[in-house]
Amino acid sequence: MLRRVDHVALAVSDLDASIEHYQRVWGLTVAHREVVAEQGVEEAMFRLGDTYLQLVAPLSPDTPVGRFIERRGEGLHHIAYEVEGIEAALASAREHELVLIDQEPRRGSRNTRVAFVHPRTNHGVLVELVEIPPDPADLRSIP
């Protein structure tokens, strides 16, 4: 069911300052930047091999990422796995009695379809399931 790690996400308060840090300290280059209004975040992604490091910053304090930072501070937010079929992955999660944040897939960044699994039933880890678009040019062409 899980194909690979798509990305690891870090919650940050100041996206521009965080981008500058990862560029200056770690020599990374932004591969993709996008506002995902439906999730209340602006994100930047750095390619690392065949995966990404994602920085997510809340658009306002009353978003899920804004509340996360208020409660826990900046840091590791979630791990995202690529799945071949997101509906099948959600069905499997239900079979295993995982608590789903998203009952149905929603639009994610980079033209993906995503759904989140609550950390309560996943050993404390927030998981994002990511379905890559059918046309790989939508995603794989990102440097």
PDB file of C-alpha atoms in Angstrom:
ATOM      1  CA  MET A   1       0.000   0.000   0.000  1.00  0.00           C
ATOM      2  CA  LEU A   2       2.719   2.537   0.923  1.00  0.00           C
ATOM      3  CA  ARG A   3       5.073   3.103  -2.002  1.00  0.00           C
ATOM      4  CA  ARG A   4       7.625   5.547  -0.629  1.00  0.00           C
ATOM      5  CA  VAL A   5       8.057   8.528   1.654  1.00  0.00           C
ATOM      6  CA  ASP A   6       6.735  11.471  -0.354  1.00  0.00           C
ATOM      7  CA  HIS A   7       7.772  14.117   2.140  1.00  0.00           C
ATOM      8  CA  VAL A   8       8.499  14.964   5.746  1.00  0.00           C
ATOM      9  CA  ALA A   9       6.781  18.154   6.902  1.00  0.00           C
ATOM     10  CA  LEU A  10       8.030  20.682   9.419  1.00  0.00           C
ATOM     11  CA  ALA A  11       5.697  23.298  10.895  1.00  0.00           C
ATOM     12  CA  VAL A  12       7.289  26.751  10.911  1.00  0.00           C
ATOM     13  CA  SER A  13       6.087  30.175  12.000  1.00  0.00           C
ATOM     14  CA  ASP A  14       7.951  32.245   9.420  1.00  0.00           C
ATOM     15  CA  LEU A  15       8.224  30.556   6.032  1.00  0.00           C
ATOM     16  CA  ASP A  16      10.641  33.063   4.485  1.00  0.00           C
ATOM     17  CA  ALA A  17      13.035  32.909   7.452  1.00  0.00           C
ATOM     18  CA  SER A  18      12.858  29.117   7.474  1.00  0.00           C
ATOM     19  CA  ILE A  19      13.536  28.904   3.731  1.00  0.00           C
ATOM     20  CA  GLU A  20      16.542  31.178   4.157  1.00  0.00           C
ATOM     21  CA  HIS A  21      17.830  28.968   6.999  1.00  0.00           C
ATOM     22  CA  TYR A  22      17.567  25.729   5.002  1.00  0.00           C
ATOM     23  CA  GLN A  23      19.194  27.371   1.986  1.00  0.00           C
ATOM     24  CA  ARG A  24      22.045  28.945   3.961  1.00  0.00           C
ATOM     25  CA  VAL A  25      22.738  26.154   6.472  1.00  0.00           C
ATOM     26  CA  TRP A  26      21.924  23.033   4.460  1.00  0.00           C
ATOM     27  CA  GLY A  27      22.443  24.235   0.883  1.00  0.00           C
ATOM     28  CA  LEU A  28      18.918  23.316  -0.212  1.00  0.00           C
ATOM     29  CA  THR A  29      17.012  24.954  -3.061  1.00  0.00           C
ATOM     30  CA  VAL A  30      13.257  25.498  -3.100  1.00  0.00           C
ATOM     31  CA  ALA A  31      11.712  23.171  -5.692  1.00  0.00           C
ATOM     32  CA  HIS A  32       8.120  24.256  -5.164  1.00  0.00           C
ATOM     33  CA  ARG A  33       6.233  26.926  -3.241  1.00  0.00           C
ATOM     34  CA  GLU A  34       2.458  27.146  -2.995  1.00  0.00           C
ATOM     35  CA  VAL A  35      -0.415  28.468  -0.897  1.00  0.00           C
ATOM     36  CA  VAL A  36      -2.885  25.693  -0.101  1.00  0.00           C
ATOM     37  CA  ALA A  37      -5.806  27.774   1.157  1.00  0.00           C
ATOM     38  CA  GLU A  38      -7.966  24.685   1.775  1.00  0.00           C
ATOM     39  CA  GLN A  39      -5.445  23.554   4.398  1.00  0.00           C
ATOM     40  CA  GLY A  40      -4.668  27.042   5.691  1.00  0.00           C
ATOM     41  CA  VAL A  41      -0.958  26.881   4.882  1.00  0.00           C
ATOM     42  CA  GLU A  42       1.752  28.200   2.659  1.00  0.00           C
ATOM     43  CA  GLU A  43       4.420  25.640   1.915  1.00  0.00           C
ATOM     44  CA  ALA A  44       7.858  25.333   0.418  1.00  0.00           C
ATOM     45  CA  MET A  45       9.365  22.051  -0.699  1.00  0.00           C
ATOM     46  CA  PHE A  46      13.018  21.107  -1.050  1.00  0.00           C
ATOM     47  CA  ARG A  47      13.837  18.005  -3.114  1.00  0.00           C
ATOM     48  CA  LEU A  48      16.026  15.447  -1.354  1.00  0.00           C
ATOM     49  CA  GLY A  49      16.660  12.505  -3.668  1.00  0.00           C
ATOM     50  CA  ASP A  50      13.254  11.080  -4.572  1.00  0.00           C
ATOM     51  CA  THR A  51      11.497  12.733  -1.643  1.00  0.00           C
ATOM     52  CA  TYR A  52      10.945  16.227  -0.266  1.00  0.00           C
ATOM     53  CA  LEU A  53      11.408  18.219   2.909  1.00  0.00           C
ATOM     54  CA  GLN A  54       8.287  20.378   3.253  1.00  0.00           C
ATOM     55  CA  LEU A  55       8.030  23.530   5.345  1.00  0.00           C
ATOM     56  CA  VAL A  56       4.447  24.473   6.219  1.00  0.00           C
ATOM     57  CA  ALA A  57       3.507  27.839   7.709  1.00  0.00           C
ATOM     58  CA  PRO A  58       0.002  28.720   8.881  1.00  0.00           C
ATOM     59  CA  LEU A  59      -1.922  31.391   7.012  1.00  0.00           C
ATOM     60  CA  SER A  60      -3.479  32.362  10.364  1.00  0.00           C
ATOM     61  CA  PRO A  61      -3.285  31.204  13.993  1.00  0.00           C
ATOM     62  CA  ASP A  62      -6.709  29.499  13.842  1.00  0.00           C
ATOM     63  CA  THR A  63      -5.653  26.871  11.271  1.00  0.00           C
ATOM     64  CA  PRO A  64      -4.587  23.316  12.188  1.00  0.00           C
ATOM     65  CA  VAL A  65      -0.900  24.163  11.673  1.00  0.00           C
ATOM     66  CA  GLY A  66      -1.324  27.452  13.562  1.00  0.00           C
ATOM     67  CA  ARG A  67      -2.840  25.597  16.524  1.00  0.00           C
ATOM     68  CA  PHE A  68      -0.124  22.933  16.293  1.00  0.00           C
ATOM     69  CA  ILE A  69       2.609  25.576  16.577  1.00  0.00           C
ATOM     70  CA  GLU A  70       0.780  27.298  19.444  1.00  0.00           C
ATOM     71  CA  ARG A  71       0.556  24.014  21.411  1.00  0.00           C
ATOM     72  CA  ARG A  72       3.860  22.365  20.503  1.00  0.00           C
ATOM     73  CA  GLY A  73       6.065  24.954  18.854  1.00  0.00           C
ATOM     74  CA  GLU A  74       7.805  24.591  15.535  1.00  0.00           C
ATOM     75  CA  GLY A  75       9.061  21.198  14.458  1.00  0.00           C
ATOM     76  CA  LEU A  76       8.136  17.868  12.950  1.00  0.00           C
ATOM     77  CA  HIS A  77       4.497  17.987  11.843  1.00  0.00           C
ATOM     78  CA  HIS A  78       3.828  14.887   9.733  1.00  0.00           C
ATOM     79  CA  ILE A  79       5.222  12.234   7.446  1.00  0.00           C
ATOM     80  CA  ALA A  80       3.619  11.705   4.052  1.00  0.00           C
ATOM     81  CA  TYR A  81       3.558   8.430   2.160  1.00  0.00           C
ATOM     82  CA  GLU A  82       2.810   8.024  -1.520  1.00  0.00           C
ATOM     83  CA  VAL A  83       0.012   5.529  -2.164  1.00  0.00           C
ATOM     84  CA  GLU A  84      -1.065   4.073  -5.486  1.00  0.00           C
ATOM     85  CA  GLY A  85      -4.805   4.484  -4.865  1.00  0.00           C
ATOM     86  CA  ILE A  86      -5.918   6.787  -2.099  1.00  0.00           C
ATOM     87  CA  GLU A  87      -9.440   5.346  -1.849  1.00  0.00           C
ATOM     88  CA  ALA A  88      -7.984   1.859  -1.282  1.00  0.00           C
ATOM     89  CA  ALA A  89      -5.541   3.257   1.275  1.00  0.00           C
ATOM     90  CA  LEU A  90      -8.401   4.942   3.162  1.00  0.00           C
ATOM     91  CA  ALA A  91     -10.441   1.719   3.059  1.00  0.00           C
ATOM     92  CA  SER A  92      -7.486  -0.189   4.508  1.00  0.00           C
ATOM     93  CA  ALA A  93      -7.043   2.432   7.229  1.00  0.00           C
ATOM     94  CA  ARG A  94     -10.735   2.063   8.144  1.00  0.00           C
ATOM     95  CA  GLU A  95     -10.387  -1.746   8.218  1.00  0.00           C
ATOM     96  CA  HIS A  96      -7.551  -1.332  10.688  1.00  0.00           C
ATOM     97  CA  GLU A  97      -9.689   1.058  12.772  1.00  0.00           C
ATOM     98  CA  LEU A  98      -7.456   4.070  12.277  1.00  0.00           C
ATOM     99  CA  VAL A  99      -9.051   7.437  12.980  1.00  0.00           C
ATOM    100  CA  LEU A 100      -9.193   9.424   9.756  1.00  0.00           C
ATOM    101  CA  ILE A 101      -9.069  13.197   9.754  1.00  0.00           C
ATOM    102  CA  ASP A 102     -10.221  13.142   6.134  1.00  0.00           C
ATOM    103  CA  GLN A 103     -12.965  10.673   5.259  1.00  0.00           C
ATOM    104  CA  GLU A 104     -12.526  11.491   1.576  1.00  0.00           C
ATOM    105  CA  PRO A 105      -9.450  12.652  -0.347  1.00  0.00           C
ATOM    106  CA  ARG A 106      -8.947  16.379  -0.781  1.00  0.00           C
ATOM    107  CA  ARG A 107      -6.731  18.512  -2.966  1.00  0.00           C
ATOM    108  CA  GLY A 108      -3.144  18.744  -1.844  1.00  0.00           C
ATOM    109  CA  SER A 109      -0.250  20.735  -3.184  1.00  0.00           C
ATOM    110  CA  ARG A 110       1.422  19.814  -6.480  1.00  0.00           C
ATOM    111  CA  ASN A 111      -1.935  18.615  -7.893  1.00  0.00           C
ATOM    112  CA  THR A 112      -1.991  15.641  -5.529  1.00  0.00           C
ATOM    113  CA  ARG A 113      -4.939  14.071  -3.696  1.00  0.00           C
ATOM    114  CA  VAL A 114      -4.355  13.679   0.041  1.00  0.00           C
ATOM    115  CA  ALA A 115      -5.923  12.460   3.272  1.00  0.00           C
ATOM    116  CA  PHE A 116      -4.654  12.572   6.851  1.00  0.00           C
ATOM    117  CA  VAL A 117      -4.647   9.831   9.486  1.00  0.00           C
ATOM    118  CA  HIS A 118      -4.934  10.997  13.116  1.00  0.00           C
ATOM    119  CA  PRO A 119      -1.875  10.383  15.297  1.00  0.00           C
ATOM    120  CA  ARG A 120      -4.055   9.008  18.113  1.00  0.00           C
ATOM    121  CA  THR A 121      -4.342   5.638  16.365  1.00  0.00           C
ATOM    122  CA  ASN A 122      -0.954   5.712  14.634  1.00  0.00           C
ATOM    123  CA  HIS A 123       1.531   5.678  17.521  1.00  0.00           C
ATOM    124  CA  GLY A 124       1.546   9.452  17.858  1.00  0.00           C
ATOM    125  CA  VAL A 125       2.458  10.191  14.227  1.00  0.00           C
ATOM    126  CA  LEU A 126       0.283  12.317  11.948  1.00  0.00           C
ATOM    127  CA  VAL A 127       0.340  10.613   8.541  1.00  0.00           C
ATOM    128  CA  GLU A 128      -0.594  12.093   5.192  1.00  0.00           C
ATOM    129  CA  LEU A 129      -1.513   9.721   2.379  1.00  0.00           C
ATOM    130  CA  VAL A 130      -0.579  11.193  -1.014  1.00  0.00           C
ATOM    131  CA  GLU A 131      -1.791  10.074  -4.421  1.00  0.00           C
ATOM    132  CA  ILE A 132       0.386  11.359  -7.248  1.00  0.00           C
ATOM    133  CA  PRO A 133      -1.531  12.745 -10.261  1.00  0.00           C
ATOM    134  CA  PRO A 134      -2.084  10.362 -13.184  1.00  0.00           C
ATOM    135  CA  ASP A 135       0.067  12.544 -15.435  1.00  0.00           C
ATOM    136  CA  PRO A 136       3.540  12.400 -13.879  1.00  0.00           C
ATOM    137  CA  ALA A 137       4.408  15.665 -15.625  1.00  0.00           C
ATOM    138  CA  ASP A 138       2.129  17.372 -13.092  1.00  0.00           C
ATOM    139  CA  LEU A 139       4.529  16.442 -10.302  1.00  0.00           C
ATOM    140  CA  ARG A 140       7.736  14.788 -11.426  1.00  0.00           C
ATOM    141  CA  SER A 141       8.786  17.779 -13.514  1.00  0.00           C
ATOM    142  CA  ILE A 142       9.329  19.776 -10.338  1.00  0.00           C
ATOM    143  CA  PRO A 143      13.139  20.134 -10.041  1.00  0.00           C
TER     144      PRO A 143
END
